[in-house]
Short mmCIF file of C-alpha atoms in Angstrom, two decimals:
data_model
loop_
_atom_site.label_atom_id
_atom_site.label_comp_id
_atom_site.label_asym_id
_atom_site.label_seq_id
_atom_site.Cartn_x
_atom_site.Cartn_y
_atom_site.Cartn_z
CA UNK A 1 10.53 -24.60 -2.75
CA UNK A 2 9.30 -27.72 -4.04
CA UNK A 3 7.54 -27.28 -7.57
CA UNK A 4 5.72 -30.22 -9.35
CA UNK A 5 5.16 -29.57 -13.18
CA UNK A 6 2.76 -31.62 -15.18
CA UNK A 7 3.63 -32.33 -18.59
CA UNK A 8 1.60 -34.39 -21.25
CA UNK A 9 3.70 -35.85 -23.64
CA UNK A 10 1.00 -37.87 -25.68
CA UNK A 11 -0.89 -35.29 -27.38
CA UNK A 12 -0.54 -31.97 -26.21
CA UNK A 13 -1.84 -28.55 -27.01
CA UNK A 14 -4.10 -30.09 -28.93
CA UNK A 15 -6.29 -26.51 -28.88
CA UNK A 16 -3.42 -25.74 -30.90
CA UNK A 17 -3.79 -27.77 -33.95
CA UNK A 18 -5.83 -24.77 -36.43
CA UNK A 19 -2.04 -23.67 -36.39
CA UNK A 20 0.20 -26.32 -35.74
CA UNK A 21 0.97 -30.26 -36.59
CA UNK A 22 0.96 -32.77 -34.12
CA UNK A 23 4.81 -32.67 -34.17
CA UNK A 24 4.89 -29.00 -33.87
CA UNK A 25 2.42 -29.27 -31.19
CA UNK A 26 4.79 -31.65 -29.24
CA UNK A 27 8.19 -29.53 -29.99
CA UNK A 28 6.40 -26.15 -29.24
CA UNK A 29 5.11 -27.74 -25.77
CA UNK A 30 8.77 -28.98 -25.09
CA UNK A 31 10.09 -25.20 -25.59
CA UNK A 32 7.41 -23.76 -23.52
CA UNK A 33 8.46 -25.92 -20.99
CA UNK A 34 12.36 -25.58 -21.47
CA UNK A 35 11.18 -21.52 -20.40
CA UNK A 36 9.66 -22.28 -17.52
CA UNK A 37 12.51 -24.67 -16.19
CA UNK A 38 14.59 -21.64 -17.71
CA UNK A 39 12.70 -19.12 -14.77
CA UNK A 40 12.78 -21.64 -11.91
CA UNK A 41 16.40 -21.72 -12.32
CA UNK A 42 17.22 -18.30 -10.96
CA UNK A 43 14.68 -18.82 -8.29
CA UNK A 44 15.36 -21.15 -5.33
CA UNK A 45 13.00 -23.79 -6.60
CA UNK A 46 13.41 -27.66 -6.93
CA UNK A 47 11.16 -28.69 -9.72
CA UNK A 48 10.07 -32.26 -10.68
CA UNK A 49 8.38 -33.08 -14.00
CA UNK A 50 5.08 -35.05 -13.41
CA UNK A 51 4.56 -36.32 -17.47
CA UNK A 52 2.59 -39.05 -18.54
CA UNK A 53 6.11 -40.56 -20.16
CA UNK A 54 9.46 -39.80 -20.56
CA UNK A 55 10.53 -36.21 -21.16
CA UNK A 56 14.18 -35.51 -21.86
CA UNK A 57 14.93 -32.37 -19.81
CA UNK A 58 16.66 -30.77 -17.22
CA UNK A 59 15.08 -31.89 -14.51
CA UNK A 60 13.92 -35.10 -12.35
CA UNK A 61 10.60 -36.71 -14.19
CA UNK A 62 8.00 -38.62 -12.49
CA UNK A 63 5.94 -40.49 -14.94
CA UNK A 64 2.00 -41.20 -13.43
CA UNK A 65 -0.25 -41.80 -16.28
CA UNK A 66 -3.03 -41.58 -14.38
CA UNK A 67 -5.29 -38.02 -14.94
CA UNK A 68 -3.75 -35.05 -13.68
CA UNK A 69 -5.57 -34.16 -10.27
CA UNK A 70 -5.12 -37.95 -9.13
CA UNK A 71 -1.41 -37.86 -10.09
CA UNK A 72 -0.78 -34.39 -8.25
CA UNK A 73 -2.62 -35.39 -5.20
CA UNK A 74 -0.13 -38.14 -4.81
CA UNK A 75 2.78 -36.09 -5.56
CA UNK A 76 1.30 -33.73 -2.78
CA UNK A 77 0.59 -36.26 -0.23
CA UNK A 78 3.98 -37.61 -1.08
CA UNK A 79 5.71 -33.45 -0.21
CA UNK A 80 6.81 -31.31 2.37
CA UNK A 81 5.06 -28.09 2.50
CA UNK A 82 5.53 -25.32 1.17
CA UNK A 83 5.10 -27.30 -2.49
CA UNK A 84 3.76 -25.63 -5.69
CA UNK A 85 2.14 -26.67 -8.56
CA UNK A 86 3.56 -24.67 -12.14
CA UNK A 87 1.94 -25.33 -15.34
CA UNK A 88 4.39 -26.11 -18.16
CA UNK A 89 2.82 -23.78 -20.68
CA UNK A 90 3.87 -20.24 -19.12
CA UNK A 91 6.57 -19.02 -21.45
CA UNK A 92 6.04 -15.52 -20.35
CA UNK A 93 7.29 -16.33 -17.34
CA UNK A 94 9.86 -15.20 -15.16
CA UNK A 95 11.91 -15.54 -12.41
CA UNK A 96 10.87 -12.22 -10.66
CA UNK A 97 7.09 -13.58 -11.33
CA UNK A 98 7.74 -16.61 -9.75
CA UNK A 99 9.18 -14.88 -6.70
CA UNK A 100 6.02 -12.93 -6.41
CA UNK A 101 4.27 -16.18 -6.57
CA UNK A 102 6.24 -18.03 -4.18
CA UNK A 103 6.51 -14.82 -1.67
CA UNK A 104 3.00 -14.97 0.53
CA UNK A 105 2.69 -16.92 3.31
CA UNK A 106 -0.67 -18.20 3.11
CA UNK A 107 -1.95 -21.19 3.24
CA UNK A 108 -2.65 -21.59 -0.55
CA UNK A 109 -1.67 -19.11 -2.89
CA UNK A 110 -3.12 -18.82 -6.50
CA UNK A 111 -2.07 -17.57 -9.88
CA UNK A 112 -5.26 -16.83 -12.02
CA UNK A 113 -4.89 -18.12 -15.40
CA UNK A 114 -7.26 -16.28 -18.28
CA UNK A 115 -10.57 -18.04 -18.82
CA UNK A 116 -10.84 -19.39 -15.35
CA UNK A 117 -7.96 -21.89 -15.17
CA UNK A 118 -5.07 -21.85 -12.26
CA UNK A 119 -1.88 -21.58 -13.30
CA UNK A 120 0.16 -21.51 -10.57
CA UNK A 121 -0.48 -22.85 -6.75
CA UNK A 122 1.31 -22.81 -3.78
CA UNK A 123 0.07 -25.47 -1.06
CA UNK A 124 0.79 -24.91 2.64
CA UNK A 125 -2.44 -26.76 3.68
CA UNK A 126 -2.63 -30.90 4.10
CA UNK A 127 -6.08 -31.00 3.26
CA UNK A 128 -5.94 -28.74 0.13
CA UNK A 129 -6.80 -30.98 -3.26
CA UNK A 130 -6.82 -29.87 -6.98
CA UNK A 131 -9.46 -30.03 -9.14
CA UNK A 132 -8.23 -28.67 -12.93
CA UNK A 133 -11.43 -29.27 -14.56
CA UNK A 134 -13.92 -27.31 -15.22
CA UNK A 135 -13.68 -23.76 -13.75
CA UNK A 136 -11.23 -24.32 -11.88
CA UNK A 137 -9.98 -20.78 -10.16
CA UNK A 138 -13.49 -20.97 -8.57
CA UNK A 139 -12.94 -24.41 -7.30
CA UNK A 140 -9.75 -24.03 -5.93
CA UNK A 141 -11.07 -20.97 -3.91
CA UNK A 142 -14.12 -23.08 -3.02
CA UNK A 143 -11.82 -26.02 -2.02
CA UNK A 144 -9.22 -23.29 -0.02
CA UNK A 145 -12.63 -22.15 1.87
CA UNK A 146 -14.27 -25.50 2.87
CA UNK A 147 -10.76 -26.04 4.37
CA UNK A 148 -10.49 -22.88 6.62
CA UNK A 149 -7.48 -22.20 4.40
CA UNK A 150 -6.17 -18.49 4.06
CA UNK A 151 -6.07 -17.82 0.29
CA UNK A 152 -3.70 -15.67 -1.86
CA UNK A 153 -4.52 -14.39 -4.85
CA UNK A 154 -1.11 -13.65 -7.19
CA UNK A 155 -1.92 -10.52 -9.99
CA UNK A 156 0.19 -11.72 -12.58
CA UNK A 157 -0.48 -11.19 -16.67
CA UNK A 158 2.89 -13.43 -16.71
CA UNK A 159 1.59 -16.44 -14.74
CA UNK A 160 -2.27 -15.57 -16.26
CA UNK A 161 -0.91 -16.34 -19.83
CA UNK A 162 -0.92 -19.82 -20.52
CA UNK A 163 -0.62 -20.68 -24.51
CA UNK A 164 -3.61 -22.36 -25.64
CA UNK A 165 -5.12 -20.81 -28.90
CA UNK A 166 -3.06 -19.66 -31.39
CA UNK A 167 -3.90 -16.04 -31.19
CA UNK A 168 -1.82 -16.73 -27.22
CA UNK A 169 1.01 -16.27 -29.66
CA UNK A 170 0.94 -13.31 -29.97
CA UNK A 171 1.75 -12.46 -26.16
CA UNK A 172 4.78 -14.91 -26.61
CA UNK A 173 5.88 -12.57 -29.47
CA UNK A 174 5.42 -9.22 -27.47
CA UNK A 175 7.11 -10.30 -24.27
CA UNK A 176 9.33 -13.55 -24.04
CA UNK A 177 12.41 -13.95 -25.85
CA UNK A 178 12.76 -17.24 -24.54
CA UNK A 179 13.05 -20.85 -26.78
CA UNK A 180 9.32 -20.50 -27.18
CA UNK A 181 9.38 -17.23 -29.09
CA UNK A 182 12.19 -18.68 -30.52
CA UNK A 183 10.74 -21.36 -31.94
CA UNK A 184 7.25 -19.72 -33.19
CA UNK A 185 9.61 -16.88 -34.84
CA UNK A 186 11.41 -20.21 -36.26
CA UNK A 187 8.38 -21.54 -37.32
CA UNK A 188 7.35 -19.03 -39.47
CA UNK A 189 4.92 -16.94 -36.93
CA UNK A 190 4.86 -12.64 -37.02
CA UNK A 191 2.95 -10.71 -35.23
CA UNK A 192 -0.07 -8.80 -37.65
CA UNK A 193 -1.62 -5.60 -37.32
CA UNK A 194 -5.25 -5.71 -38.53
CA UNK A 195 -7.16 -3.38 -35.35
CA UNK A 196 -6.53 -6.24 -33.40
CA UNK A 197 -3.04 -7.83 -32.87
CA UNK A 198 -2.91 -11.08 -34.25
CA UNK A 199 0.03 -13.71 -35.78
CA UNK A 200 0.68 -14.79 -39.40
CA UNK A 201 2.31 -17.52 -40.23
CA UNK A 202 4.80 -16.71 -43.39
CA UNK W 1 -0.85 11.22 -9.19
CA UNK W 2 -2.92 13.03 -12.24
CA UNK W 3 -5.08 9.67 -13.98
CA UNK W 4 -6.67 10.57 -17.53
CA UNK W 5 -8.98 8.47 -18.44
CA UNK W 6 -10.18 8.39 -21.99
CA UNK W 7 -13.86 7.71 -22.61
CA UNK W 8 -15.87 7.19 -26.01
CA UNK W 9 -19.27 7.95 -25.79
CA UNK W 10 -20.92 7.42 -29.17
CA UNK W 11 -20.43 4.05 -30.28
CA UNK W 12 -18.20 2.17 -27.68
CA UNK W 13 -17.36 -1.88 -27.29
CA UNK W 14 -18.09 -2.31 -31.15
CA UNK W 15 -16.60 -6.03 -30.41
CA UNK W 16 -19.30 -6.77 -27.99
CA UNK W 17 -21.65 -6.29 -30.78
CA UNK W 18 -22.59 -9.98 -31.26
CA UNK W 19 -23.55 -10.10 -27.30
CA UNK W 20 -25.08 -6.40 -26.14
CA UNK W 21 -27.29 -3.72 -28.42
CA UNK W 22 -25.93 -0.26 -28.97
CA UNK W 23 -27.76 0.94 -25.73
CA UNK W 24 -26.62 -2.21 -23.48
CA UNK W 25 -23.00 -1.78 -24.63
CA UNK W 26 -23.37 2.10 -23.58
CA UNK W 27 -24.62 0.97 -20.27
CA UNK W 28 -22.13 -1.85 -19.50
CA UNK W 29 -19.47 0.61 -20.48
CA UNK W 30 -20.16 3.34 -17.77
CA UNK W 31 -20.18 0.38 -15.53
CA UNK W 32 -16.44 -0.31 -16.44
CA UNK W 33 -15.56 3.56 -15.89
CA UNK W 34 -17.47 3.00 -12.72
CA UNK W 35 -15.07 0.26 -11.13
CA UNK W 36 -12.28 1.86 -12.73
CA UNK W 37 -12.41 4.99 -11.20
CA UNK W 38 -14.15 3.43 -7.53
CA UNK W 39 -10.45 2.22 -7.56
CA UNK W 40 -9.05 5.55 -8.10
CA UNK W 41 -11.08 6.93 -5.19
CA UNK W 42 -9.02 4.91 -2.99
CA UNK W 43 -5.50 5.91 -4.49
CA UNK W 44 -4.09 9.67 -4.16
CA UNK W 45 -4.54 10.24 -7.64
CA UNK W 46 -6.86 12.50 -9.42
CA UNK W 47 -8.95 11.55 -12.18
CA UNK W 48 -10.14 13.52 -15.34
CA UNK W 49 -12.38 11.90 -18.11
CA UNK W 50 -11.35 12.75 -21.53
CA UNK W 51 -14.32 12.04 -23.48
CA UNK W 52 -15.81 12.68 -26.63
CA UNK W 53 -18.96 13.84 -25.47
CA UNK W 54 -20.73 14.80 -22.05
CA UNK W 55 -20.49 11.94 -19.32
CA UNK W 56 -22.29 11.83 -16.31
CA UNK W 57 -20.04 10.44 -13.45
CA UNK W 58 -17.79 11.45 -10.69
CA UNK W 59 -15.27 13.20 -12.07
CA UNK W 60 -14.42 15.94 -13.92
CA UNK W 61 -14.83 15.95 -17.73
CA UNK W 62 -13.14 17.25 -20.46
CA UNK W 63 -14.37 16.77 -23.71
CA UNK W 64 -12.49 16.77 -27.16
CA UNK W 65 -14.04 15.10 -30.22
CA UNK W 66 -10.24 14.80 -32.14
CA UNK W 67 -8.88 11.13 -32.35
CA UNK W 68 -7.75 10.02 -29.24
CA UNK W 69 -3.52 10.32 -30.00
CA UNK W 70 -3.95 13.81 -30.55
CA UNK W 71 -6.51 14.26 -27.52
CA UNK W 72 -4.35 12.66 -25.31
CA UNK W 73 -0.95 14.51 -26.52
CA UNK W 74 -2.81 18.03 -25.93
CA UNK W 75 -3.58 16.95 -22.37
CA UNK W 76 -0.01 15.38 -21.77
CA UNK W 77 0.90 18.77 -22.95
CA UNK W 78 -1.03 20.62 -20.36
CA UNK W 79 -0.22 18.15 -17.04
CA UNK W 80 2.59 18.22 -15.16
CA UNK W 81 4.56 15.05 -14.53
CA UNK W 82 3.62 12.34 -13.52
CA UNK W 83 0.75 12.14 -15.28
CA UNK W 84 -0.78 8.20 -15.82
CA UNK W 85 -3.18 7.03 -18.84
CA UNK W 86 -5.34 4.76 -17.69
CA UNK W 87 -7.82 3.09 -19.73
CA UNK W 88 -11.73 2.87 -18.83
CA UNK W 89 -12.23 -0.75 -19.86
CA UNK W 90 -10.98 -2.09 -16.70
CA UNK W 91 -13.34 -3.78 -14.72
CA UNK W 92 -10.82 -5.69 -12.94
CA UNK W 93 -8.74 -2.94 -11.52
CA UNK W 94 -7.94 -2.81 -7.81
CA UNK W 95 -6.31 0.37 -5.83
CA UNK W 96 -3.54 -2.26 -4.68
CA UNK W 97 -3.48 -2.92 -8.78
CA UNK W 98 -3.34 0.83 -9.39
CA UNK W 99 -0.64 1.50 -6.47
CA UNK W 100 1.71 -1.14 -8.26
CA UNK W 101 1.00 1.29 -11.56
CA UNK W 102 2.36 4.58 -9.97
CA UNK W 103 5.07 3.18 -7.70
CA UNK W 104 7.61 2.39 -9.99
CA UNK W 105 10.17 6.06 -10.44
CA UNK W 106 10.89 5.02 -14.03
CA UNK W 107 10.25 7.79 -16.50
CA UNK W 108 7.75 5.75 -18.66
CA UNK W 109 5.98 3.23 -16.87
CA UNK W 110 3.63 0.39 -19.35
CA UNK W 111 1.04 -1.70 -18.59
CA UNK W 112 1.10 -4.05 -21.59
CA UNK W 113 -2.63 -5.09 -22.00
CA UNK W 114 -3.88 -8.94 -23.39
CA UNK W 115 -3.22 -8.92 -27.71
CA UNK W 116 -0.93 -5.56 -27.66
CA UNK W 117 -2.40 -2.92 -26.32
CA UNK W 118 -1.70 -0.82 -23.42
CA UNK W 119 -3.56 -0.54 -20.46
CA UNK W 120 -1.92 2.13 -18.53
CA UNK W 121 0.82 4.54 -18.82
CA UNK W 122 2.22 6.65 -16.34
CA UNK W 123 4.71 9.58 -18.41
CA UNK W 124 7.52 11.30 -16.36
CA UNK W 125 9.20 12.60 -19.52
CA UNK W 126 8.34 15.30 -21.61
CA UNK W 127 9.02 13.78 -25.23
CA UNK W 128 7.10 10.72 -24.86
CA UNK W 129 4.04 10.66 -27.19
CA UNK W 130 1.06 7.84 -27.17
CA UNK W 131 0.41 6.31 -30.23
CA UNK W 132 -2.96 3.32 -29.57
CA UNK W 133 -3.05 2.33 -33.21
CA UNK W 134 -1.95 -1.11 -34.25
CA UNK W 135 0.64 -3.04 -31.72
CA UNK W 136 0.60 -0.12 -29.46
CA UNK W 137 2.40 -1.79 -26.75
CA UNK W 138 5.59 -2.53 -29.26
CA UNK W 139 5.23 1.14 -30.47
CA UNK W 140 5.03 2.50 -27.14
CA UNK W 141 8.42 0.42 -26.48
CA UNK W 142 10.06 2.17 -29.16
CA UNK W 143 8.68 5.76 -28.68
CA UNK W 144 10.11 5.29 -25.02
CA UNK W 145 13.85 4.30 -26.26
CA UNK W 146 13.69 6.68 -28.82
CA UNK W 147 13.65 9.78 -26.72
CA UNK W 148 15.97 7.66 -23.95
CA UNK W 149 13.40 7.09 -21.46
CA UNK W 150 13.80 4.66 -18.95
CA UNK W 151 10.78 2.34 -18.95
CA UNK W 152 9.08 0.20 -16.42
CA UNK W 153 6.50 -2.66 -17.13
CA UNK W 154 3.83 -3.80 -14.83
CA UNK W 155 3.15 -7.05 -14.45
CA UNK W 156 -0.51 -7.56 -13.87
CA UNK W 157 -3.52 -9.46 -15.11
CA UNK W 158 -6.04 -7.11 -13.59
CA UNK W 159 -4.31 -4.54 -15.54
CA UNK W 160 -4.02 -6.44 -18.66
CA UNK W 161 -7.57 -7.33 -18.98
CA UNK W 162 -9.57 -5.21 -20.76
CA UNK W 163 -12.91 -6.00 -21.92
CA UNK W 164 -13.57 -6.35 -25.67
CA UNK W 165 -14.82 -9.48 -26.13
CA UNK W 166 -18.16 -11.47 -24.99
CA UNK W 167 -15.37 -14.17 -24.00
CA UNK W 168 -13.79 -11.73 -21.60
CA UNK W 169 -17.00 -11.47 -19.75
CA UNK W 170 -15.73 -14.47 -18.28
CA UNK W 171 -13.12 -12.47 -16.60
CA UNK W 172 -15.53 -9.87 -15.31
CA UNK W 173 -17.62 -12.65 -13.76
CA UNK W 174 -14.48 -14.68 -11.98
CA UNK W 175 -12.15 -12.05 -10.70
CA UNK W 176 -14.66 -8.77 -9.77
CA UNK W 177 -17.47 -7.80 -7.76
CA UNK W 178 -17.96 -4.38 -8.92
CA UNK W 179 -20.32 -2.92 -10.87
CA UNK W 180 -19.73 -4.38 -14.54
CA UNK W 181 -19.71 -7.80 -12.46
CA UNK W 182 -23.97 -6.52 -11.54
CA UNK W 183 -24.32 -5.26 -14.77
CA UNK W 184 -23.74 -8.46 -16.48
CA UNK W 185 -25.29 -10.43 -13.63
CA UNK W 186 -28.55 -8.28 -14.34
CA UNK W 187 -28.37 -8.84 -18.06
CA UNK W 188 -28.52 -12.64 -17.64
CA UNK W 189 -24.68 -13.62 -18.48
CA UNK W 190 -23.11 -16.56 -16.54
CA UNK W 191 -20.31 -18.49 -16.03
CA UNK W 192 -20.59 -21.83 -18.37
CA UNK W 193 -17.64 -24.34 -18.35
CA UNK W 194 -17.85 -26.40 -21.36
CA UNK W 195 -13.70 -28.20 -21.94
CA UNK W 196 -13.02 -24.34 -21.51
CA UNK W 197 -14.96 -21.11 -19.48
CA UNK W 198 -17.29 -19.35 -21.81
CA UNK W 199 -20.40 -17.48 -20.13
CA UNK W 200 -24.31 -17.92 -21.48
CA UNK W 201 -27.11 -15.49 -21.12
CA UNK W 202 -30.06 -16.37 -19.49
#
């Protein structure tokens, strides 16, 4: 399967910077990336990078530095369906994961992310568009409906965690041991027990 | 499958102190153990409410005032295997959710919940003991390879989202239609989107 991966090089993560520098930011983004291109490896998937400049990786890179649902439209109008759409900031994620994702045959499949964002999408549908802003789980399904698109929903805690806020590191602490957790643990970052789990940075 | 589901009854949801009273947080509570075990009723398992008072719902109850590790050890005790651990802050849940739970033959079987904890547990071996305190999800791990128990891990965001948070009302309000979904709804709580999800009372 096809897989487009957007990637913004410029200033990334920037929910991030209570815990990190802008250079930290940009290296941290690089090695949650490097995991998900880690996962898509063992699956059967042909990713492309769509960045907003050049990112040295393992993997073809389109650079559109238009905003993100213009430059995915293109890339869809541009593919042969089935073609998904993986966010680059899902370290906890795995090959069997993306299986599961890339499994149903419906018309558009969707991986949840937490807070109301879509992580994941599979398109089988030419008149399916994105729409990342805003709420956008409930405008995908909206989008999926006014389409006469069958919808699949993907129950993933893997392809729900994106890493936004640095109390996300914790999950990247309690189950990756990819070059993200690598890095954070590199970095300086331990989990903390205090009632609720949390990270310290040493 | 034999469910216990723990249940405090005198001061529960502390966290959601800043968006419910004492009485609210009561109520939106039982509205949780309501779509947790409305799931259940369309599983094979068998449900038991381990509370620390009376509870009026529809299940048996058995009460025990200790502290929940040793409440839940006597009644692991007492079952015979398998026996799942299932949490009442659930809203999300689904029987398809719950099937994926007791499928797996493993003889410990996690549900890692969002920030460390643990969600769900089913136990197929005797020596296994729960311990919720601090990064129970880690600890649970460890008890597992300690006594040589194979372990399984579940995969799931409906699993992993427990409520303890206003911000996970969000969650509630996106991916449910249950009865903690009407309970909010009544109180006034929306979905706002504002760069990210958040939800407002009315």
């Amino acid at each position: 399967m096809e897989v487009i991966i957007p990637f913004s090089i410029k200033s990334p993560k920037t929910r991030l910077k209570p815990a990190l520098s802008a250079n930290e930011r940009k290296r941290f983004a690089k090695s949650m990336l490097s995991d998900v291109l880690t996962a898509l490896a063992e699956t059967d998937a042909s990713p492309t990078i769509l960045a907003t400049g050049p990112v040295d990786c393992d993997a073809p890179v389109v650079i559109d530095q238009r905003d993100l649902d213009t430059a995915i439209t293109d890339q869809l109008a541009d593919s042969s369906f089935p073609v998904a759409i993986v966010m680059a900031d899902l370290p906890l994620v795995t090959p069997t994961a993306l299986e599961r994702l890339f499994e149903p045959d419906a018309d558009i499949v969707l991986a949840p992310g937490r807070g109301g964002g879509t992580n994941a999408i599979v398109v089988r549908h030419p008149e399916f568009r994105v729409d990342y802003h805003g709420i956008s789980i409930r405008d995908h399904r909206t989008i999926a409906k006014n389409v006469d698109a069958e919808v699949g929903e993907i129950d993933s805690l893997r392809l729900s965690t994106d890493i936004d806020e640095p109390q996300d590191f914790a999950e990247v602490l309690l189950h990756s041991n990819g070059a993200a957790n690598e890095w954070l643990t590199s970095a300086g970052f331990e989990l903390a027990a205090d009632g609720r789990v949390t990270v310290e940075r040493q």
